[in-house]
Each structure stands twice: as C-alpha cells, then as structure tokens.
Coordinates of N, CA and C in Angstrom, one line a residue:
F10 N 14.4 -2.9 -2.0 CA 13.8 -3.5 -0.5 C 12.8 -4.3 -0.4
Q11 N 11.8 -3.8 -1.9 CA 10.1 -5.2 -1.7 C 10.6 -7.0 -2.1
A12 N 11.5 -6.1 -2.7 CA 12.1 -8.2 -3.4 C 12.6 -8.8 -1.8
E13 N 13.4 -8.3 -1.6 CA 13.9 -8.7 -0.5 C 12.1 -8.8 0.9
G14 N 11.6 -8.0 0.6 CA 10.6 -8.2 1.5 C 9.5 -9.3 1.3
Q15 N 9.8 -9.7 -0.1 CA 8.7 -11.0 -0.3 C 9.5 -11.9 -0.2
E16 N 10.6 -11.8 0.0 CA 11.1 -13.5 -0.1 C 11.4 -13.3 1.5
A17 N 11.8 -13.0 2.6 CA 11.7 -12.7 3.6 C 9.8 -13.3 4.5
R18 N 8.8 -12.8 3.3 CA 7.3 -13.1 3.9 C 6.9 -14.8 3.6
Q19 N 7.8 -14.6 2.4 CA 7.6 -16.4 1.7 C 8.3 -17.6 2.6
K20 N 9.3 -17.1 3.2 CA 10.4 -17.7 4.6 C 9.6 -17.8 5.8
G21 N 8.4 -16.6 5.8 CA 7.9 -17.3 7.1 C 8.1 -16.2 8.3
D22 N 9.2 -15.1 7.9 CA 10.2 -14.1 8.8 C 9.1 -12.7 8.6
K23 N 7.8 -12.8 8.9 CA 7.3 -11.8 9.2 C 7.8 -10.7 9.7
R24 N 8.0 -10.1 10.6 CA 8.9 -9.3 11.0 C 10.0 -8.2 10.4
G25 N 10.7 -9.1 9.5 CA 11.8 -8.9 8.9 C 11.3 -8.4 7.4
A26 N 9.8 -9.4 7.0 CA 9.1 -9.3 5.5 C 8.6 -7.2 5.9
I27 N 8.5 -7.2 7.5 CA 7.5 -5.4 7.9 C 8.5 -4.7 7.9
R28 N 9.9 -5.1 8.4 CA 11.0 -4.0 8.2 C 11.2 -3.8 6.8
L29 N 11.5 -4.5 6.0 CA 12.1 -4.1 4.6 C 10.6 -3.3 4.0
F30 N 9.4 -3.9 4.1 CA 8.5 -3.3 3.3 C 8.7 -1.8 3.1
E31 N 8.2 -1.5 5.1 CA 8.8 -0.2 5.3 C 9.5 0.4 5.2
L32 N 10.8 0.0 4.8 CA 11.8 0.7 4.1 C 11.7 0.8 2.5
S33 N 10.7 0.0 2.3 CA 10.9 0.3 0.6 C 10.1 1.5 0.7
L34 N 9.0 1.2 1.4 CA 8.5 2.9 1.1 C 9.2 4.5 1.3
K35 N 9.7 4.6 2.5 CA 11.0 5.4 2.6 C 12.1 5.3 1.3
H36 N 12.9 4.4 0.7 CA 13.9 4.8 0.5 C 13.8 4.4 -1.2
E37 N 12.8 3.6 -2.1 CA 12.7 3.3 -2.9 C 11.3 4.8 -3.7
D38 N 11.7 4.5 -4.8 CA 10.9 5.3 -6.1 C 9.7 4.6 -6.2
V39 N 8.6 4.7 -5.7 CA 7.4 4.1 -5.7 C 6.6 4.4 -6.3
T40 N 6.1 3.7 -7.5 CA 4.8 3.8 -8.2 C 3.7 4.0 -7.1
P41 N 2.2 4.5 -7.5 CA 1.1 4.8 -6.7 C 0.8 3.4 -6.7
V42 N 0.8 3.0 -7.3 CA 0.4 1.0 -7.8 C 1.2 0.7 -6.7
E43 N 2.3 0.7 -6.6 CA 3.2 -0.1 -5.8 C 2.9 0.1 -4.1
K44 N 3.2 1.7 -4.4 CA 2.8 1.7 -2.8 C 1.3 1.7 -2.2
Q45 N 0.3 1.2 -3.2 CA -0.9 1.0 -2.6 C -0.6 -1.0 -2.1
E46 N 0.1 -1.5 -3.1 CA 0.4 -3.0 -3.0 C 0.7 -3.1 -1.7
T47 N 2.3 -2.2 -1.2 CA 3.1 -2.3 -0.1 C 1.9 -2.3 1.1
F48 N 1.7 -1.3 0.9 CA 0.5 -0.7 2.1 C -0.4 -2.1 2.1
E49 N -1.1 -2.7 1.7 CA -2.2 -3.7 1.5 C -1.4 -4.8 2.1
I50 N 0.2 -5.1 1.9 CA 0.4 -6.3 2.1 C 1.0 -5.6 3.4
L51 N 1.6 -4.5 3.9 CA 1.6 -4.4 5.2 C 0.7 -4.6 6.6
C52 N -0.7 -4.2 5.5 CA -1.8 -4.4 6.5 C -1.9 -5.7 6.8
E53 N -1.5 -6.6 6.1 CA -2.3 -8.2 6.2 C -0.8 -8.4 7.4
L54 N 0.6 -8.3 6.7 CA 1.4 -8.5 8.1 C 1.0 -7.9 9.2
Y55 N 1.1 -6.9 9.8 CA 0.7 -5.8 11.0 C 0.0 -6.8 11.6
F56 N -1.5 -7.5 11.0 CA -2.4 -8.2 11.4 C -2.5 -9.3 11.7
E57 N -1.6 -10.2 10.6 CA -1.1 -11.3 11.7 C 0.1 -11.8 12.6
Q58 N 0.4 -10.6 12.7 CA 1.3 -9.8 14.0 C 0.7 -9.6 15.2
K59 N -0.9 -9.7 15.1 CA -1.7 -9.1 16.2 C -1.1 -7.6 16.6
D60 N -0.4 -6.1 15.4 CA -0.5 -4.8 15.5 C -1.4 -4.4 15.5
F61 N -2.4 -4.6 16.3 CA -4.0 -3.7 15.2 C -3.5 -2.2 15.0
T62 N -3.3 -2.1 16.0 CA -2.7 0.0 15.5 C -1.9 -0.2 14.5
R63 N -1.4 -0.5 14.4 CA -0.1 0.1 12.8 C -1.3 -0.4 11.7
C64 N -2.3 -1.9 11.9 CA -3.1 -2.5 10.8 C -3.3 -1.2 10.4
L65 N -4.5 -0.9 11.6 CA -5.7 0.8 11.0 C -4.8 1.6 10.4
K66 N -4.0 1.9 11.1 CA -2.5 3.5 10.9 C -3.2 3.0 9.4
T67 N -2.7 1.9 8.8 CA -1.8 1.4 7.3 C -2.9 1.6 6.7
G68 N -4.1 0.8 6.8 CA -5.1 1.2 6.4 C -6.1 2.5 6.2
V69 N -5.7 3.2 7.5 CA -6.2 4.5 7.1 C -5.4 5.3 5.3
K70 N -4.0 5.1 5.5 CA -3.5 5.5 4.9 C -3.8 5.0 3.2
L71 N -3.9 3.7 3.6 CA -5.0 2.7 2.1 C -6.0 3.0 1.5
K72 N -6.9 3.6 2.5 CA -8.4 4.2 2.3 C -8.0 5.3 1.2
A73 N -7.1 6.5 1.7 CA -6.3 8.0 0.9 C -6.3 7.6 0.1
I74 N -5.4 6.0 -0.7 CA -5.2 6.4 -1.7 C -5.9 5.7 -2.5
Y75 N -7.4 5.0 -2.3 CA -8.1 4.9 -2.7 C -9.6 5.9 -3.5
K76 N -9.3 6.7 -2.1 CA -10.3 8.0 -2.4 C -9.6 9.1 -3.6
D77 N -8.1 8.9 -4.0 CA -7.2 9.5 -4.6 C -7.7 9.1 -6.0
D78 N -7.6 7.7 -6.3 CA -7.9 7.2 -6.8 C -9.0 7.3 -7.5
Q79 N -10.1 7.1 -7.0 CA -11.6 7.0 -7.1 C -11.9 8.7 -7.5
D80 N -11.3 9.9 -7.4 CA -11.4 11.6 -7.0 C -10.8 11.5 -8.9
N81 N -9.7 11.1 -9.0 CA -8.9 11.2 -10.3 C -9.5 10.3 -11.5
Q82 N -10.4 8.9 -10.9 CA -11.0 8.3 -12.3 C -12.5 9.2 -12.2
V83 N -13.3 10.1 -11.8 CA -14.7 10.7 -11.5 C -13.3 11.7 -12.4
K84 N -12.9 12.3 -11.8 CA -12.1 13.9 -13.1 C -12.1 13.7 -14.9
K85 N -11.6 12.4 -14.4 CA -11.4 11.8 -16.1 C -13.0 11.0 -16.4
L86 N -13.4 11.1 -16.0 CA -14.7 10.5 -17.0 C -15.6 11.9 -17.1
L87 N -15.3 13.0 -15.8 CA -15.9 14.2 -16.5 C -15.6 15.2 -17.8
Q88 N -14.4 15.0 -17.7 CA -13.5 15.3 -18.7 C -13.8 15.1 -20.1
C89 N -14.0 13.5 -19.8 CA -14.6 12.6 -21.3 C -15.6 12.9 -21.8
T90 N -16.7 13.1 -20.8 CA -18.0 13.9 -21.1 C -18.5 14.8 -21.7
S91 N -17.5 15.5 -20.6 CA -17.3 17.4 -21.4 C -16.8 18.0 -22.6
L92 N -16.4 16.5 -23.2 CA -16.4 16.3 -24.2 C -17.1 16.1 -25.6
F93 N -18.1 15.1 -25.2 CA -19.2 15.2 -25.8 C -20.5 16.0 -26.0
L94 N -20.6 17.2 -24.9 CA -21.8 17.9 -24.6 C -21.1 19.1 -25.7

C-alpha cells in the first residue's frame, strides 16, 4: 500500500494517498522506521487537507515513536558506558 500511496501522492490525489498510507499501517508488516516515515507523511497530508484534528493525533503517535527511540538510545548508551566502569 505504501508504494501505491506514494504514487497517488505524486499524482496529487491526497485523499487517495491518505487512505493507502492508513491501510499500509494496518495491513503491512512495517518496521519502526517505516512506521515513523508513514506517520510523518500522513501528518503532512492531513495538514494539507486542513484536517487538523487527525494531524494532531498523528503527531502525538509520532512523538511517542520519537520518545521510544530516544529512550532506547539512552539505554544503549548506558549499557555501553557500564562496560567501561
């Protein structure tokens, strides 16, 4: 669905692109990076469509992904530094 979503987006079909990107989150095995990228694209598309409520809700999900990633990076850093102590 992501490839079709990108194609629809390039053709200017924002509503179709939104639908396809939403489906990709539900039906495809997506990596955390792909999920983050998809949420970023959806946030942009919602904003362009002036669907600010969905844009904000998607932004909250995106923020949670960033926080999880940041927490994981801190844990890895602490593990690495504990090796030297």
